[in-house]
PDB file of C-alpha atoms in Angstrom:
ATOM      1  CA  MET A  15     -58.305   5.647  97.880  1.00 42.00           C
ATOM      2  CA  LYS A  16     -56.163   3.512  95.608  1.00 45.00           C
ATOM      3  CA  GLN A  17     -53.173   1.799  97.196  1.00 47.00           C
ATOM      4  CA  LYS A  18     -50.157   0.467  95.357  1.00 51.00           C
ATOM      5  CA  ALA A  19     -50.576  -3.145  94.235  1.00 54.00           C
ATOM      6  CA  ARG A  20     -49.227  -5.999  96.336  1.00 77.00           C
ATOM      7  CA  ALA A  21     -48.570  -4.011  99.495  1.00 92.00           C
ATOM      8  CA  LEU A  22     -47.712  -6.249 102.450  1.00 93.00           C
ATOM      9  CA  PHE A  23     -49.125  -5.530 105.900  1.00 96.00           C
ATOM     10  CA  ILE A  24     -48.341  -7.289 109.186  1.00 96.00           C
ATOM     11  CA  SER A  25     -50.748  -7.392 112.130  1.00 97.00           C
ATOM     12  CA  VAL A  26     -49.203  -7.540 115.622  1.00 96.00           C
ATOM     13  CA  SER A  27     -50.831  -7.815 119.035  1.00 93.00           C
ATOM     14  CA  THR A  28     -47.817  -8.000 121.371  1.00 91.00           C
ATOM     15  CA  HIS A  29     -44.691  -5.955 122.025  1.00 91.00           C
ATOM     16  CA  GLU A  30     -42.563  -9.001 121.150  1.00 92.00           C
ATOM     17  CA  GLN A  31     -44.265  -9.413 117.781  1.00 94.00           C
ATOM     18  CA  LEU A  32     -43.681  -5.744 116.971  1.00 94.00           C
ATOM     19  CA  GLN A  33     -39.984  -6.020 117.844  1.00 92.00           C
ATOM     20  CA  ALA A  34     -39.641  -9.130 115.682  1.00 92.00           C
ATOM     21  CA  VAL A  35     -41.286  -7.472 112.668  1.00 93.00           C
ATOM     22  CA  LEU A  36     -39.234  -4.296 112.935  1.00 91.00           C
ATOM     23  CA  ALA A  37     -36.011  -6.270 113.381  1.00 88.00           C
ATOM     24  CA  THR A  38     -36.469  -8.505 110.351  1.00 81.00           C
ATOM     25  CA  ASP A  39     -34.022  -8.151 107.463  1.00 60.00           C
ATOM     26  CA  ASN A  40     -36.987  -8.046 105.097  1.00 57.00           C
ATOM     27  CA  ASN A  41     -38.490  -5.004 106.773  1.00 52.00           C
ATOM     28  CA  ALA A  42     -37.989  -2.998 103.577  1.00 60.00           C
ATOM     29  CA  GLN A  43     -40.660  -5.209 101.971  1.00 84.00           C
ATOM     30  CA  ILE A  44     -43.200  -4.492 104.708  1.00 90.00           C
ATOM     31  CA  ASP A  45     -45.410  -1.579 103.709  1.00 92.00           C
ATOM     32  CA  GLY A  46     -47.442  -1.251 106.876  1.00 94.00           C
ATOM     33  CA  ILE A  47     -48.146  -2.580 110.352  1.00 97.00           C
ATOM     34  CA  TYR A  48     -51.443  -2.963 112.191  1.00 98.00           C
ATOM     35  CA  LEU A  49     -50.843  -2.464 115.906  1.00 98.00           C
ATOM     36  CA  SER A  50     -53.383  -3.641 118.468  1.00 97.00           C
ATOM     37  CA  SER A  51     -54.835  -0.674 120.367  1.00 97.00           C
ATOM     38  CA  ASP A  52     -54.579  -2.785 123.530  1.00 95.00           C
ATOM     39  CA  LEU A  53     -50.825  -2.172 123.468  1.00 95.00           C
ATOM     40  CA  LEU A  54     -51.514   1.484 124.305  1.00 95.00           C
ATOM     41  CA  PHE A  55     -52.430   0.312 127.806  1.00 92.00           C
ATOM     42  CA  GLU A  56     -49.424  -1.921 128.459  1.00 86.00           C
ATOM     43  CA  LYS A  57     -46.744  -0.868 130.935  1.00 85.00           C
ATOM     44  CA  ASN A  58     -44.314  -0.577 128.028  1.00 84.00           C
ATOM     45  CA  ALA A  59     -46.647   1.561 125.898  1.00 90.00           C
ATOM     46  CA  GLU A  60     -44.050   4.349 125.726  1.00 90.00           C
ATOM     47  CA  LYS A  61     -41.448   1.904 124.422  1.00 90.00           C
ATOM     48  CA  VAL A  62     -43.896   0.774 121.762  1.00 92.00           C
ATOM     49  CA  MET A  63     -44.392   4.335 120.535  1.00 93.00           C
ATOM     50  CA  GLN A  64     -40.641   4.924 120.579  1.00 92.00           C
ATOM     51  CA  LEU A  65     -40.162   1.861 118.385  1.00 91.00           C
ATOM     52  CA  LEU A  66     -42.665   3.239 115.895  1.00 94.00           C
ATOM     53  CA  GLN A  67     -40.957   6.629 115.839  1.00 92.00           C
ATOM     54  CA  HIS A  68     -37.588   4.990 115.089  1.00 89.00           C
ATOM     55  CA  HIS A  69     -39.113   3.205 112.079  1.00 90.00           C
ATOM     56  CA  ALA A  70     -41.172   6.083 110.747  1.00 87.00           C
ATOM     57  CA  GLU A  71     -40.742   4.928 107.139  1.00 87.00           C
ATOM     58  CA  THR A  72     -43.367   2.233 107.763  1.00 91.00           C
ATOM     59  CA  GLU A  73     -47.094   3.010 107.650  1.00 95.00           C
ATOM     60  CA  TYR A  74     -48.870   2.375 110.951  1.00 97.00           C
ATOM     61  CA  TYR A  75     -52.542   1.698 111.530  1.00 98.00           C
ATOM     62  CA  LEU A  76     -54.152   1.316 114.939  1.00 98.00           C
ATOM     63  CA  ALA A  77     -56.169  -1.919 115.099  1.00 98.00           C
ATOM     64  CA  MET A  78     -59.276  -1.242 117.166  1.00 97.00           C
ATOM     65  CA  PRO A  79     -60.800  -3.726 119.662  1.00 94.00           C
ATOM     66  CA  ASN A  80     -62.708  -6.676 118.241  1.00 94.00           C
ATOM     67  CA  ILE A  81     -65.603  -5.996 120.602  1.00 91.00           C
ATOM     68  CA  LEU A  82     -66.541  -2.896 122.593  1.00 91.00           C
ATOM     69  CA  ARG A  83     -67.981  -4.011 125.907  1.00 90.00           C
ATOM     70  CA  LYS A  84     -69.207  -1.552 128.530  1.00 90.00           C
ATOM     71  CA  ARG A  85     -65.844  -1.456 130.274  1.00 89.00           C
ATOM     72  CA  SER A  86     -64.098  -0.765 126.945  1.00 91.00           C
ATOM     73  CA  TYR A  87     -65.529   2.733 126.711  1.00 92.00           C
ATOM     74  CA  LYS A  88     -63.300   4.061 129.461  1.00 92.00           C
ATOM     75  CA  TYR A  89     -60.330   3.429 127.149  1.00 94.00           C
ATOM     76  CA  LEU A  90     -61.753   5.226 124.118  1.00 96.00           C
ATOM     77  CA  GLU A  91     -60.739   8.686 125.331  1.00 95.00           C
ATOM     78  CA  GLN A  92     -57.102   7.600 125.497  1.00 95.00           C
ATOM     79  CA  ILE A  93     -57.349   5.968 122.073  1.00 97.00           C
ATOM     80  CA  ALA A  94     -58.795   9.190 120.672  1.00 97.00           C
ATOM     81  CA  GLU A  95     -55.883  11.128 122.144  1.00 96.00           C
ATOM     82  CA  SER A  96     -53.369   8.700 120.633  1.00 96.00           C
ATOM     83  CA  LEU A  97     -54.995   8.997 117.204  1.00 97.00           C
ATOM     84  CA  LYS A  98     -54.004  12.671 117.161  1.00 97.00           C
ATOM     85  CA  ASN A  99     -50.403  11.487 116.768  1.00 96.00           C
ATOM     86  CA  PRO A 100     -49.423  11.764 113.079  1.00 96.00           C
ATOM     87  CA  ILE A 101     -47.647   8.404 113.326  1.00 96.00           C
ATOM     88  CA  TRP A 102     -51.039   6.783 112.657  1.00 98.00           C
ATOM     89  CA  LYS A 103     -52.077   6.778 109.023  1.00 98.00           C
ATOM     90  CA  GLY A 104     -55.419   5.243 109.867  1.00 98.00           C
ATOM     91  CA  VAL A 105     -57.359   2.610 111.789  1.00 98.00           C
ATOM     92  CA  LEU A 106     -58.329  -1.020 111.235  1.00 98.00           C
ATOM     93  CA  ILE A 107     -61.986  -1.363 112.211  1.00 98.00           C
ATOM     94  CA  ARG A 108     -63.398  -4.670 113.498  1.00 97.00           C
ATOM     95  CA  ASN A 109     -67.043  -3.643 114.042  1.00 96.00           C
ATOM     96  CA  ILE A 110     -69.542  -0.996 112.943  1.00 95.00           C
ATOM     97  CA  GLU A 111     -69.838   0.365 116.492  1.00 95.00           C
ATOM     98  CA  THR A 112     -66.195   1.471 116.316  1.00 97.00           C
ATOM     99  CA  PHE A 113     -66.821   3.115 112.948  1.00 97.00           C
ATOM    100  CA  ARG A 114     -69.680   5.114 114.460  1.00 97.00           C
ATOM    101  CA  TRP A 115     -67.492   6.235 117.370  1.00 97.00           C
ATOM    102  CA  LEU A 116     -64.723   7.379 115.005  1.00 98.00           C
ATOM    103  CA  GLN A 117     -67.285   9.399 113.093  1.00 97.00           C
ATOM    104  CA  GLU A 118     -68.459  11.016 116.329  1.00 97.00           C
ATOM    105  CA  ILE A 119     -64.922  12.172 117.196  1.00 97.00           C
ATOM    106  CA  GLU A 120     -64.516  13.307 113.556  1.00 98.00           C
ATOM    107  CA  TYR A 121     -61.470  11.154 112.920  1.00 98.00           C
ATOM    108  CA  GLN A 122     -59.819  12.198 109.653  1.00 97.00           C
ATOM    109  CA  GLY A 123     -57.403   9.310 108.970  1.00 98.00           C
ATOM    110  CA  GLU A 124     -57.928   6.296 106.748  1.00 98.00           C
ATOM    111  CA  TYR A 125     -60.687   3.798 107.574  1.00 98.00           C
ATOM    112  CA  LEU A 126     -59.859   0.148 106.839  1.00 98.00           C
ATOM    113  CA  ALA A 127     -62.496  -2.555 107.337  1.00 98.00           C
ATOM    114  CA  ASP A 128     -61.356  -5.895 108.751  1.00 98.00           C
ATOM    115  CA  TYR A 129     -62.896  -9.189 107.608  1.00 97.00           C
ATOM    116  CA  SER A 130     -65.250  -9.128 110.622  1.00 96.00           C
ATOM    117  CA  VAL A 131     -66.940  -6.088 109.049  1.00 97.00           C
ATOM    118  CA  TYR A 132     -68.529  -8.496 106.625  1.00 92.00           C
ATOM    119  CA  ALA A 133     -68.702  -7.469 102.965  1.00 90.00           C
ATOM    120  CA  TRP A 134     -69.808  -9.794 100.213  1.00 86.00           C
ATOM    121  CA  ASN A 135     -73.174  -8.974  98.660  1.00 85.00           C
ATOM    122  CA  GLN A 136     -73.190  -6.046  96.231  1.00 86.00           C
ATOM    123  CA  GLU A 137     -75.416  -3.828  98.379  1.00 90.00           C
ATOM    124  CA  THR A 138     -72.991  -4.043 101.281  1.00 92.00           C
ATOM    125  CA  ILE A 139     -69.959  -3.531  99.061  1.00 90.00           C
ATOM    126  CA  SER A 140     -71.525  -0.458  97.442  1.00 91.00           C
ATOM    127  CA  LEU A 141     -72.064   1.035 100.897  1.00 94.00           C
ATOM    128  CA  TYR A 142     -68.629   0.130 102.256  1.00 95.00           C
ATOM    129  CA  GLU A 143     -66.869   1.588  99.210  1.00 92.00           C
ATOM    130  CA  LYS A 144     -68.164   4.988 100.383  1.00 94.00           C
ATOM    131  CA  LEU A 145     -67.174   4.453 104.013  1.00 96.00           C
ATOM    132  CA  PHE A 146     -63.808   2.678 103.888  1.00 97.00           C
ATOM    133  CA  ASN A 147     -60.513   3.250 102.140  1.00 96.00           C
ATOM    134  CA  ARG A 148     -59.965  -0.503 101.977  1.00 96.00           C
ATOM    135  CA  ILE A 149     -62.065  -3.616 102.647  1.00 96.00           C
ATOM    136  CA  THR A 150     -60.741  -6.984 103.844  1.00 97.00           C
ATOM    137  CA  ILE A 151     -62.068  -9.956 101.891  1.00 96.00           C
ATOM    138  CA  PRO A 152     -64.184 -12.312 104.070  1.00 95.00           C
ATOM    139  CA  VAL A 153     -62.065 -15.325 104.998  1.00 94.00           C
ATOM    140  CA  GLU A 154     -64.879 -17.786 104.175  1.00 93.00           C
ATOM    141  CA  LEU A 155     -64.898 -17.034 100.447  1.00 92.00           C
ATOM    142  CA  ASN A 156     -63.549 -19.550  97.943  1.00 88.00           C
ATOM    143  CA  LYS A 157     -61.613 -18.591  94.800  1.00 85.00           C
ATOM    144  CA  LYS A 158     -64.690 -18.172  92.598  1.00 88.00           C
ATOM    145  CA  GLU A 159     -66.493 -16.073  95.204  1.00 90.00           C
ATOM    146  CA  THR A 160     -63.425 -13.908  95.727  1.00 88.00           C
ATOM    147  CA  TYR A 161     -63.118 -13.097  92.034  1.00 85.00           C
ATOM    148  CA  SER A 162     -66.829 -12.277  91.903  1.00 86.00           C
ATOM    149  CA  LEU A 163     -66.164  -9.218  94.091  1.00 87.00           C
ATOM    150  CA  GLY A 164     -65.027  -7.268  91.039  1.00 81.00           C
ATOM    151  CA  ASN A 165     -62.249  -4.682  91.127  1.00 81.00           C
ATOM    152  CA  MET A 166     -59.705  -6.122  93.577  1.00 86.00           C
ATOM    153  CA  GLU A 167     -57.737  -2.877  93.935  1.00 87.00           C
ATOM    154  CA  GLN A 168     -59.962  -1.820  96.834  1.00 90.00           C
ATOM    155  CA  TYR A 169     -59.537  -5.064  98.781  1.00 95.00           C
ATOM    156  CA  GLU A 170     -57.115  -6.583 101.240  1.00 96.00           C
ATOM    157  CA  MET A 171     -56.562 -10.333 101.576  1.00 96.00           C
ATOM    158  CA  LEU A 172     -55.507 -12.265 104.671  1.00 97.00           C
ATOM    159  CA  LEU A 173     -52.779 -14.766 103.724  1.00 96.00           C
ATOM    160  CA  TYR A 174     -51.904 -16.172 107.128  1.00 97.00           C
ATOM    161  CA  GLY A 175     -53.329 -16.031 110.624  1.00 96.00           C
ATOM    162  CA  ARG A 176     -55.067 -17.967 113.364  1.00 95.00           C
ATOM    163  CA  LEU A 177     -58.784 -17.306 112.958  1.00 96.00           C
ATOM    164  CA  PRO A 178     -61.118 -16.742 115.909  1.00 96.00           C
ATOM    165  CA  LEU A 179     -64.000 -19.202 116.118  1.00 95.00           C
ATOM    166  CA  MET A 180     -65.846 -17.476 118.947  1.00 94.00           C
ATOM    167  CA  TYR A 181     -65.754 -14.501 121.312  1.00 93.00           C
ATOM    168  CA  SER A 182     -67.135 -15.208 124.760  1.00 92.00           C
ATOM    169  CA  ALA A 183     -67.892 -13.082 127.806  1.00 90.00           C
ATOM    170  CA  ASN A 184     -67.770 -16.253 129.920  1.00 85.00           C
ATOM    171  CA  CYS A 185     -64.318 -16.144 131.500  1.00 85.00           C
ATOM    172  CA  ILE A 186     -62.278 -19.350 131.565  1.00 83.00           C
ATOM    173  CA  ARG A 187     -60.079 -18.091 134.404  1.00 81.00           C
ATOM    174  CA  LYS A 188     -63.067 -17.099 136.513  1.00 84.00           C
ATOM    175  CA  THR A 189     -64.692 -20.492 135.938  1.00 84.00           C
ATOM    176  CA  LEU A 190     -61.580 -22.545 136.713  1.00 81.00           C
ATOM    177  CA  GLU A 191     -59.917 -20.282 139.263  1.00 81.00           C
ATOM    178  CA  HIS A 192     -60.986 -16.722 140.108  1.00 78.00           C
ATOM    179  CA  CYS A 193     -61.206 -13.327 138.413  1.00 81.00           C
ATOM    180  CA  GLN A 194     -58.019 -11.299 138.788  1.00 70.00           C
ATOM    181  CA  ASN A 195     -59.602  -8.198 137.197  1.00 67.00           C
ATOM    182  CA  GLN A 196     -56.405  -7.496 135.295  1.00 61.00           C
ATOM    183  CA  THR A 197     -55.980  -4.200 133.467  1.00 55.00           C
ATOM    184  CA  SER A 198     -52.966  -5.255 131.415  1.00 53.00           C
ATOM    185  CA  SER A 199     -53.515  -6.183 127.778  1.00 50.00           C
ATOM    186  CA  LYS A 200     -50.998  -9.029 128.054  1.00 58.00           C
ATOM    187  CA  PRO A 201     -53.271 -12.078 127.793  1.00 64.00           C
ATOM    188  CA  ASP A 202     -53.251 -15.473 129.422  1.00 73.00           C
ATOM    189  CA  ILE A 203     -53.763 -18.449 127.130  1.00 84.00           C
ATOM    190  CA  TYR A 204     -55.719 -21.584 127.992  1.00 88.00           C
ATOM    191  CA  GLU A 205     -56.571 -24.574 125.808  1.00 91.00           C
ATOM    192  CA  LEU A 206     -59.634 -26.688 125.176  1.00 91.00           C
ATOM    193  CA  THR A 207     -59.105 -30.226 123.869  1.00 94.00           C
ATOM    194  CA  ASP A 208     -61.812 -32.007 121.896  1.00 95.00           C
ATOM    195  CA  ARG A 209     -62.437 -35.756 121.656  1.00 96.00           C
ATOM    196  CA  TYR A 210     -59.945 -36.011 118.774  1.00 96.00           C
ATOM    197  CA  GLN A 211     -57.268 -34.388 120.948  1.00 96.00           C
ATOM    198  CA  ASN A 212     -57.290 -31.212 118.870  1.00 95.00           C
ATOM    199  CA  ARG A 213     -56.192 -28.250 120.949  1.00 95.00           C
ATOM    200  CA  PHE A 214     -58.061 -24.946 120.656  1.00 95.00           C
ATOM    201  CA  PRO A 215     -56.164 -21.978 122.141  1.00 95.00           C
ATOM    202  CA  ILE A 216     -58.234 -19.564 124.212  1.00 93.00           C
ATOM    203  CA  LEU A 217     -56.817 -16.087 124.602  1.00 91.00           C
ATOM    204  CA  GLN A 218     -58.038 -14.233 127.656  1.00 88.00           C
ATOM    205  CA  ASN A 219     -58.422 -10.480 127.198  1.00 89.00           C
ATOM    206  CA  CYS A 220     -58.869  -8.953 130.651  1.00 87.00           C
ATOM    207  CA  LEU A 221     -58.694  -5.407 129.302  1.00 89.00           C
ATOM    208  CA  HIS A 222     -62.106  -5.749 127.646  1.00 90.00           C
ATOM    209  CA  CYS A 223     -63.203  -8.822 129.638  1.00 89.00           C
ATOM    210  CA  TYR A 224     -63.750 -11.415 126.920  1.00 91.00           C
ATOM    211  CA  ASN A 225     -62.190 -14.661 125.694  1.00 92.00           C
ATOM    212  CA  VAL A 226     -61.259 -15.569 122.128  1.00 94.00           C
ATOM    213  CA  LEU A 227     -61.462 -19.209 121.046  1.00 95.00           C
ATOM    214  CA  TYR A 228     -59.138 -19.812 118.086  1.00 96.00           C
ATOM    215  CA  ASN A 229     -59.009 -22.585 115.529  1.00 96.00           C
ATOM    216  CA  THR A 230     -56.579 -25.430 116.126  1.00 95.00           C
ATOM    217  CA  VAL A 231     -54.264 -24.445 113.266  1.00 95.00           C
ATOM    218  CA  PRO A 232     -53.608 -21.145 111.504  1.00 95.00           C
ATOM    219  CA  MET A 233     -55.164 -20.432 108.132  1.00 96.00           C
ATOM    220  CA  SER A 234     -52.372 -20.405 105.556  1.00 96.00           C
ATOM    221  CA  LEU A 235     -52.633 -19.697 101.830  1.00 94.00           C
ATOM    222  CA  HIS A 236     -48.892 -19.980 101.163  1.00 90.00           C
ATOM    223  CA  ASN A 237     -49.382 -22.846  98.672  1.00 92.00           C
ATOM    224  CA  GLN A 238     -51.621 -20.571  96.574  1.00 90.00           C
ATOM    225  CA  LEU A 239     -49.465 -17.483  96.902  1.00 87.00           C
ATOM    226  CA  LYS A 240     -48.520 -17.092  93.225  1.00 86.00           C
ATOM    227  CA  ALA A 241     -52.130 -17.196  92.048  1.00 86.00           C
ATOM    228  CA  LEU A 242     -53.334 -14.928  94.834  1.00 87.00           C
ATOM    229  CA  MET A 243     -50.715 -12.305  94.069  1.00 83.00           C
ATOM    230  CA  ASN A 244     -52.124 -12.130  90.548  1.00 82.00           C
ATOM    231  CA  CYS A 245     -55.413 -10.919  92.041  1.00 83.00           C
ATOM    232  CA  ASN A 246     -53.772  -7.473  92.339  1.00 85.00           C
ATOM    233  CA  CYS A 247     -55.369  -6.708  95.688  1.00 92.00           C
ATOM    234  CA  ALA A 248     -54.494  -3.392  97.241  1.00 93.00           C
ATOM    235  CA  ALA A 249     -52.833  -5.225 100.132  1.00 95.00           C
ATOM    236  CA  TYR A 250     -52.056  -8.638 101.572  1.00 95.00           C
ATOM    237  CA  ARG A 251     -51.841  -9.343 105.285  1.00 97.00           C
ATOM    238  CA  ILE A 252     -50.039 -11.675 107.670  1.00 96.00           C
ATOM    239  CA  GLU A 253     -51.312 -11.879 111.238  1.00 95.00           C
TER     240      GLU A 253
END
């Protein structure tokens, strides 16, 4: 499905981020928002949905979990129920397992592949073109490799965001303190410091029981923005 060129999408994972995006004076330039599905299980989940309803002119996509662990499956029924709401234009998929589950429930919205659903070689791209409405360009690719993908109108490019280096089932809190078995999606953040005093944030996701180790600094392509906008991707994203 062809999207208009140079659409701008914002990815949010907290209620505060959503409020900030919707309150910005430049909101008219934002074409769509990816909302973490974990927010459906926050105490203020109703307020989140109310915010979306009051800004119905924006396109909303539900960003699915990065990893589906055994305990994650108990939340899928509620996610499926939420996806019946017409506020959602589609879903952002982070793994093939989620794609399979959406097929099983016969989800009819748009399917967008995140950069973790890796697509570079032509065999993979040919397959994904049949499965997804849009494909996110792998973040590892350089300029030459990006242009080798071909028609950019089916792709989305990440312009800014802190990239995960590792997902771990080993819990930092449990190792240092004790497991609180939280059900809230609001994460705790720890840090690891290497021998060069670089700080690596670790986000603790108790909802799905895993940790995310992020890079020390966000990836930012702002100094290449003019050239990248000439790629005519279907969409560009800020996380």
